[in-house]
Coordinates of C-alpha atoms and ligand atoms in Angstrom, one line a residue:
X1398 CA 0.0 0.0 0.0
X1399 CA 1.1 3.5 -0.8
X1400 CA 2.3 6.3 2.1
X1401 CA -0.5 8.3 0.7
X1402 CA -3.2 5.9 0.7
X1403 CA -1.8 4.5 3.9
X1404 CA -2.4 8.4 5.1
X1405 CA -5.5 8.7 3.8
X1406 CA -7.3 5.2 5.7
X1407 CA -5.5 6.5 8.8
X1408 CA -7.5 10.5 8.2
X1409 CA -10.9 9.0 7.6
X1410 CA -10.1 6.4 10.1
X1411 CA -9.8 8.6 12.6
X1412 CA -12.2 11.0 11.5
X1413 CA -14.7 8.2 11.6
X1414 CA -13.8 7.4 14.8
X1415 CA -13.8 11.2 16.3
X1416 CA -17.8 11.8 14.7
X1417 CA -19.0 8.2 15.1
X1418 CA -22.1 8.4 17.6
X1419 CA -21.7 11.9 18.4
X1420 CA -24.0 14.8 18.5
X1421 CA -23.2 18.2 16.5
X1422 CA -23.8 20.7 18.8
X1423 CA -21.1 23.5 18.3
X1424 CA -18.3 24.3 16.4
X1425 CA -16.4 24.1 19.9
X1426 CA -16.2 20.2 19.4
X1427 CA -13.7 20.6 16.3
X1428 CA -10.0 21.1 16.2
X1429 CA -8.0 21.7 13.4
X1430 CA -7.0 18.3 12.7
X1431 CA -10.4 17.1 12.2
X1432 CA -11.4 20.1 10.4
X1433 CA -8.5 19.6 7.8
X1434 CA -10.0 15.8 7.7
X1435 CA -13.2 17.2 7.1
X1436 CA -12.0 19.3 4.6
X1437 CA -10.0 16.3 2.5
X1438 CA -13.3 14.2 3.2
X1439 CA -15.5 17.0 1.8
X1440 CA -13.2 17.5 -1.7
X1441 CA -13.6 13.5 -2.2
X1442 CA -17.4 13.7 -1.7
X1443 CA -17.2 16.5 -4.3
X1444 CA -15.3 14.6 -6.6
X1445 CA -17.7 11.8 -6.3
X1446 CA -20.9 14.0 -7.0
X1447 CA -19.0 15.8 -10.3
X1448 CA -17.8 12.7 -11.7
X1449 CA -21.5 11.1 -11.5
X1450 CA -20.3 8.2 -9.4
X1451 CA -22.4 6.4 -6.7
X1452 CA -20.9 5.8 -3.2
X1453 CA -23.9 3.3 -1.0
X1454 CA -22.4 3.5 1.8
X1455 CA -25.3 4.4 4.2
X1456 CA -28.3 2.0 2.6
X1457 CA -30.4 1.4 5.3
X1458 CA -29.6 4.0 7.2
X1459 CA -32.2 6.7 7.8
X1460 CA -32.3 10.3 8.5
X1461 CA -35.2 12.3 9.8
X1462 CA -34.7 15.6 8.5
X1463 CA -36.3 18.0 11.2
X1464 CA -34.9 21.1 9.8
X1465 CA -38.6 22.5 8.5
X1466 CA -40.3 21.3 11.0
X1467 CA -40.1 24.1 14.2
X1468 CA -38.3 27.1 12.1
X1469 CA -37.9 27.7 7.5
X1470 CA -35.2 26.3 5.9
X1471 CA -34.4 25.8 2.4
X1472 CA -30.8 24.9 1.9
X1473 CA -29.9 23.2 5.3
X1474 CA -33.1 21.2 4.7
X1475 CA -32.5 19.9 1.0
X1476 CA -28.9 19.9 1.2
X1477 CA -29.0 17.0 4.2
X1478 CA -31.9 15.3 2.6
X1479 CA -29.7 14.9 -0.9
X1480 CA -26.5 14.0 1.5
X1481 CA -28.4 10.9 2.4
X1482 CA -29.6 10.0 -0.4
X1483 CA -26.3 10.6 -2.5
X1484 CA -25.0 8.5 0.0
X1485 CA -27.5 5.2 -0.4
X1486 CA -29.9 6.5 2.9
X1487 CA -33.4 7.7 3.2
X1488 CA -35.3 10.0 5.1
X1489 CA -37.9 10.9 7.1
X1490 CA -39.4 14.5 5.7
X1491 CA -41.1 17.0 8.4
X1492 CA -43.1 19.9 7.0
X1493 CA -43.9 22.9 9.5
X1494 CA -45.8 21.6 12.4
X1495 CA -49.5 21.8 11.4
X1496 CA -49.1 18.2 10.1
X1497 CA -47.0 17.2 13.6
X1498 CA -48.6 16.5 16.5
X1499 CA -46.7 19.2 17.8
X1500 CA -50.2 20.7 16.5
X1501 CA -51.9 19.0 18.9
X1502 CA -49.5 20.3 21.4
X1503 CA -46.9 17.3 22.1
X1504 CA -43.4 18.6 23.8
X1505 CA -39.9 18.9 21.5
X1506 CA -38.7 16.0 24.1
X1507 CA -41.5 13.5 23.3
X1508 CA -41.3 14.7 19.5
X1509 CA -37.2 14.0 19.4
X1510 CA -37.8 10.6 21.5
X1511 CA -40.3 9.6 18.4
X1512 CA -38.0 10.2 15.9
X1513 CA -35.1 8.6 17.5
X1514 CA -37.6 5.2 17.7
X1515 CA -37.3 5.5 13.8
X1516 CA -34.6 6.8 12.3
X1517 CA -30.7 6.4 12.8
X1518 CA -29.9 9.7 12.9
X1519 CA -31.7 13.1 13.6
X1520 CA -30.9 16.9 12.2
X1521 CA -32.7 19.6 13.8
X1522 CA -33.5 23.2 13.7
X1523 CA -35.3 25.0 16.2
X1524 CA -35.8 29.1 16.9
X1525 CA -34.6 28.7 21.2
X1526 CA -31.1 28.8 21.4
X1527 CA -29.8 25.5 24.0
X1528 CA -33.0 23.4 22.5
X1529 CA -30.9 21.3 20.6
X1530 CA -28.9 20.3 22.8
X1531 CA -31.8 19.8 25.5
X1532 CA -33.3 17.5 22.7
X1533 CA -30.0 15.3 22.4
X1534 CA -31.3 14.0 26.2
X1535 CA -34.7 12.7 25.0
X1536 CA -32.7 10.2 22.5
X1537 CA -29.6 8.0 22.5
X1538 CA -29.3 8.6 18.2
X1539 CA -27.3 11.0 17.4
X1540 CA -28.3 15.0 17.1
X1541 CA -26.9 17.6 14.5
X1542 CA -27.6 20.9 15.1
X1543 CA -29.2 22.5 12.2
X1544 CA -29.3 25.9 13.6
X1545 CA -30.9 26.8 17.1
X1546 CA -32.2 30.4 17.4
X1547 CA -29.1 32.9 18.0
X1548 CA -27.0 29.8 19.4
X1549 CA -25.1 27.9 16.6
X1550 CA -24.9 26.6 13.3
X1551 CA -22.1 24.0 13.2
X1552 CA -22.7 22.6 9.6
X1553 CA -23.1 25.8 8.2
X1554 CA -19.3 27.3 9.5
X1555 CA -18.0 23.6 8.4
X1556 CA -19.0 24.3 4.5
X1557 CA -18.5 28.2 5.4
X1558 CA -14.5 26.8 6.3
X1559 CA -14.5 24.2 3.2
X1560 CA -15.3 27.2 1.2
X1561 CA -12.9 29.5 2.6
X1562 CA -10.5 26.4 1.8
X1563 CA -11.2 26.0 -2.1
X1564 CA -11.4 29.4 -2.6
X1565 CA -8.2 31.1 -0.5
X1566 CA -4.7 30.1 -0.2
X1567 CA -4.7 29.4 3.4
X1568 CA -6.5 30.5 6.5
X1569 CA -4.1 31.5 8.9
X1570 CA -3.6 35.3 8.4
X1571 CA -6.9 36.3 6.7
X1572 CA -9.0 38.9 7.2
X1573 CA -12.0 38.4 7.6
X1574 CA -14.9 40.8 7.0
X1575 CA -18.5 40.0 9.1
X1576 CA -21.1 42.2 7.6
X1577 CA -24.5 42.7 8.9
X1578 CA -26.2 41.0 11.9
X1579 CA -23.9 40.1 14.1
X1580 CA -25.9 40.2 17.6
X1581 CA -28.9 37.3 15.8
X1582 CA -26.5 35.5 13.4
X1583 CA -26.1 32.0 14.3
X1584 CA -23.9 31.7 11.3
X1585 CA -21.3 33.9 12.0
X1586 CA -21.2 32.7 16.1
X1587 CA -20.1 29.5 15.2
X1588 CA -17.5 31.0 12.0
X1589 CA -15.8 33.3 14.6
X1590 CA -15.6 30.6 16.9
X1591 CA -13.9 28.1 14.3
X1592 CA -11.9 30.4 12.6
X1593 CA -10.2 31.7 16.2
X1594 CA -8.3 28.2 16.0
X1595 CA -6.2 29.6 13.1
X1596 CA -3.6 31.9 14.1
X1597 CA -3.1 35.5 12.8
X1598 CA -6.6 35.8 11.4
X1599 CA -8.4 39.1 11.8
X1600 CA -12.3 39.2 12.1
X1601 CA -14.0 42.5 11.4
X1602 CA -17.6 42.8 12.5
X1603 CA -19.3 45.8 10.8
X1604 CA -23.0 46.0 11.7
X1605 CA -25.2 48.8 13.1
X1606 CA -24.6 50.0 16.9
X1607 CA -28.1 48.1 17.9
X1608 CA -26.9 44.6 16.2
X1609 CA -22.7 44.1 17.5
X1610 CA -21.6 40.5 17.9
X1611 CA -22.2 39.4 21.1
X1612 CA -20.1 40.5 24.1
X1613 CA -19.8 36.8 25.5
X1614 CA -18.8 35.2 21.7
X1615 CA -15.7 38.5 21.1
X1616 CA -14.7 37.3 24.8
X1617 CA -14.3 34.1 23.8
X1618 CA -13.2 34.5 20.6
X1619 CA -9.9 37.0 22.1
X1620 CA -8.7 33.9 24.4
X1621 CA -7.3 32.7 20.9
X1622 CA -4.6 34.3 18.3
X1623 CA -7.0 36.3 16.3
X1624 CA -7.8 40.0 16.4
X1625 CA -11.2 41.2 16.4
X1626 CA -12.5 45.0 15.3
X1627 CA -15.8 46.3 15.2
X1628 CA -16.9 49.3 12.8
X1629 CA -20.1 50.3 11.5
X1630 CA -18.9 51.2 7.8
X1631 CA -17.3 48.7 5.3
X1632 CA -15.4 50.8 3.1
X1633 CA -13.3 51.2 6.6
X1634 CA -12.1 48.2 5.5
X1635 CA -12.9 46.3 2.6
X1636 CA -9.9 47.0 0.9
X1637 CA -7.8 45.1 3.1
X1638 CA -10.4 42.4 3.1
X1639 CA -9.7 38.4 2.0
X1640 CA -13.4 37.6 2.9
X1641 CA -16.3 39.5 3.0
X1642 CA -19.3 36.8 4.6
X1643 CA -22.7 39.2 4.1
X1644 CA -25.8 38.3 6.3
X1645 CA -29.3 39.0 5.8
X1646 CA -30.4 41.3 9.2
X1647 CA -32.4 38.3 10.9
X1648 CA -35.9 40.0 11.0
X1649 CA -37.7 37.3 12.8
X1650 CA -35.3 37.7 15.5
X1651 CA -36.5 41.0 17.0
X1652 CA -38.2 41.7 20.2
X1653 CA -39.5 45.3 18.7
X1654 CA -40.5 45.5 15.0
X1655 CA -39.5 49.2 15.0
X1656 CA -35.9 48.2 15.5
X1657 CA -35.7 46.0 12.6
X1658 CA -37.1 49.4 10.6
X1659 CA -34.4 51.2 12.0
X1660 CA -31.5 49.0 10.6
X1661 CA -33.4 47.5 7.2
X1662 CA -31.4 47.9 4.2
X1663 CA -28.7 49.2 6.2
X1664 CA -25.5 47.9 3.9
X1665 CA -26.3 46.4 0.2
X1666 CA -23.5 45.0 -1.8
X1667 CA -23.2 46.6 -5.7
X1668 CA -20.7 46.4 -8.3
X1669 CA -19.6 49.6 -7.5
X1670 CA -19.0 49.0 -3.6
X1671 CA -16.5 46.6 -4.7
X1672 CA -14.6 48.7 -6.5
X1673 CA -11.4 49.4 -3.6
X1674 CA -11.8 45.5 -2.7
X1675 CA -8.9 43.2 -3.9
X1676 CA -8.9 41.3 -6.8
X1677 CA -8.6 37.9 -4.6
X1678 CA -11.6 38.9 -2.4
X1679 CA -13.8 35.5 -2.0
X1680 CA -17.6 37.0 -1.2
X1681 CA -19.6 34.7 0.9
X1682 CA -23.4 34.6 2.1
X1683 CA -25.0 31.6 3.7
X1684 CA -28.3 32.3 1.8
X1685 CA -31.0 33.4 1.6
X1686 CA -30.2 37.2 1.0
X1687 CA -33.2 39.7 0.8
X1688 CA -31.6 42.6 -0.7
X1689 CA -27.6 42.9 0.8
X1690 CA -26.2 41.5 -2.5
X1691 CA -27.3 43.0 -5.9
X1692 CA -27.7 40.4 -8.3
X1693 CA -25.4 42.5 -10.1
X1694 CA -22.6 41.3 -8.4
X1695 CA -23.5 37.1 -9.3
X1696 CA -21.0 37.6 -12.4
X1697 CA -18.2 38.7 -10.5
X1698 CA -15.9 35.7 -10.1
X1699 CA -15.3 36.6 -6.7
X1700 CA -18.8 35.8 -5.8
X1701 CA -18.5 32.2 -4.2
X1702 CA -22.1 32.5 -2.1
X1703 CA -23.2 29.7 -5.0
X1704 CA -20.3 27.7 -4.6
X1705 CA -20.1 28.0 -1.0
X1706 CA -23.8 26.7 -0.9
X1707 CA -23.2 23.6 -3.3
X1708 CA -20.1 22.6 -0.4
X1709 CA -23.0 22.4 2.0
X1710 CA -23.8 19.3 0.1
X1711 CA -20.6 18.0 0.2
X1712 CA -19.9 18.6 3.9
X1713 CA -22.9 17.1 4.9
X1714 CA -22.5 14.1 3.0
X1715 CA -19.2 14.0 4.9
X1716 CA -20.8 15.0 8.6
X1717 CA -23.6 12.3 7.8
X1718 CA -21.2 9.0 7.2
X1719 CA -18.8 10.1 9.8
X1720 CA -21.4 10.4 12.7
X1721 CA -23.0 7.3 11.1
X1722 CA -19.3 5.6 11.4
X1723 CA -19.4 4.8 7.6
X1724 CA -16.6 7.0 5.7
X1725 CA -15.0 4.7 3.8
X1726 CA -11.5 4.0 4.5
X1727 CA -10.4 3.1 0.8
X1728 CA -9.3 6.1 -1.1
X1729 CA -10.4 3.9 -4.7
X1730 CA -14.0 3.6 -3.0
X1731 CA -15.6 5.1 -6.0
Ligands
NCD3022 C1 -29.0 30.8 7.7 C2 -29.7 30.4 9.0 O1 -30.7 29.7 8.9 O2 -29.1 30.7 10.0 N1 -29.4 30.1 6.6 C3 -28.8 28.9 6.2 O3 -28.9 27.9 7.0 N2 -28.1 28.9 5.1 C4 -28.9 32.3 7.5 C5 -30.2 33.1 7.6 O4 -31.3 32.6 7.8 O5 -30.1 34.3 7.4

């Protein structure tokens, strides 16, 4: 057997071994050697997809998908269901909770214990931040957190890092550029968190005064080698920027409607704002945007926010066999 391929066996092997049974909760479960085996895993489920080639290596297994049951979700929702399925598995589809007998007014715990009777594994998305992890207690299958209010969104920063990955030389030393909501956005909690792992990264947070990254998430985040500064303008920045990662302003998220009116429409993306950024600039967005990115900007090969969402794919199909113990350890598996 080759070094390489000996290598390889050994990565999944132990990447297998480090998901296998576990719950996704936070990005605070990862370190960088597993992320870098996430990443290699990710790339070979990519190749796979592009090449047309079928890898069954979770038949029988099945997934109930609860990302549309307690919250929306488009991407997260259809992006695990086609992980499974890519992969040889099925799943159990939820649709809002009118059909549920959450309707009827049955508890998240006795709702999670159900699905745990009949699938293998369970991905769910709920608005309360700590519910998912609350839910992992009325089940012994595993959990993956598919978002949980303002908490986390640990799949989401995974494909948010594989995209970082593909389209940048290397993480450590990047700057990166947060733009929007930063006090409701559960995507950018658990990318600050997994980016303060590489050293000499800067994170910029530019958002309005009423919507600043969380006090708790910058003091945790400044225990690592990073740097964090928050402005309220982007051109302050933008043309020292590696990554800019736009967020919509999470409307649904505010206690007082009037505050959301306040801060609407508060930065949107054109052609011509990018004008001072660098010519290497990857722009991200973990979709759905309601008006921060022209469409104007979609031709502009440093737009990734299409690519990034087609890693999702990828990444869960890698997050899916892992937990499940299934990667396969062969590297001429397809
Ligand atoms: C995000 C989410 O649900 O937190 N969407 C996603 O999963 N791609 C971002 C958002 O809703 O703004």
């Amino acid at each position: 057997m080759t070094e390489r391929l000996n290598n390889h066996n050994n990565s999944t092997e132990q990447l297998n071994a480090n998901l296998f049974g576990k719950d996704i909760l936070s990005v605070k479960q990862f370190d960088i050697n597993t992320l870098d085996q996430i990443f290699e895993s990710s790339v070979e489920m990519a190749q796979i997809i592009e090449r047309g080639h079928i890898l069954n290596i979770l038949s029988r297994k099945i997934l109930a998908n609860l990302c549309q049951l307690y919250e929306p979700s488009t991407r997260t929702a259809s992006s695990f269901t086609a992980a499974m399925e890519r992969l040889g598995g099925s799943v159990i589809e939820t649709n809002g909770i009118t059909y549920s007998s959450i309707s009827k007014g049955e508890n998240l715990s006795d709702t999670i214990s159900t699905f745990g009777c009949y699938a293998d594994i369970i991905v769910l998305r709920h608005p309360e931040q700590g519910s998912v992890e609350l839910a992992t207690k009325a089940t012994d299958k595993p959990i993956i957190n598919a978002g949980d209010g303002i908490g986390e969104h640990p799949t989401q920063a995974l494909l948010d890092y594989v995209t970082i990955r593909r389209e940048q030389p290397q993480i450590e030393g990047l700057t990166v550029t947060m733009l929007g909501d930063m006090k409701h956005g559960r995507t950018v909690h658990s990318l600050a968190r997994l980016l303060s792992l590489y050293s000499g990264v800067t994170l910029n947070y530019i958002s309005p005064e009423i919507l600043r990254m969380p006090k708790e998430i910058m003091k945790e985040v400044s225990l690592k080698d990073v740097k964090q500064v928050e402005y309220t303008d982007l051109q302050e920045v933008l043309s020292k920027t590696d990554v800019l990662y736009v967020t919509r302003i999470q409307k649904e998220r505010f206690e007082n409607p009037d505050d959301y009116d306040s801060v609407k429409g508060s930065y949107i993306i054109t052609p011509d704002t990018l004008k001072d950024a660098k010519k290497t600039l990857t722009i991200m967005h973990p979709l759905p945007r309601v008006g921060e990115i022209d469409p104007a900007v979609d031709a502009d090969p440093r737009a990734a926010y299409f690519r990034q969402m087609k890693n999702g794919l990828f990444v869960r199909m890698t997050v899916l066999a892992g937990v499940l113990g299934k990667l396969p350890t062969s590297q001429n598996f397809y």
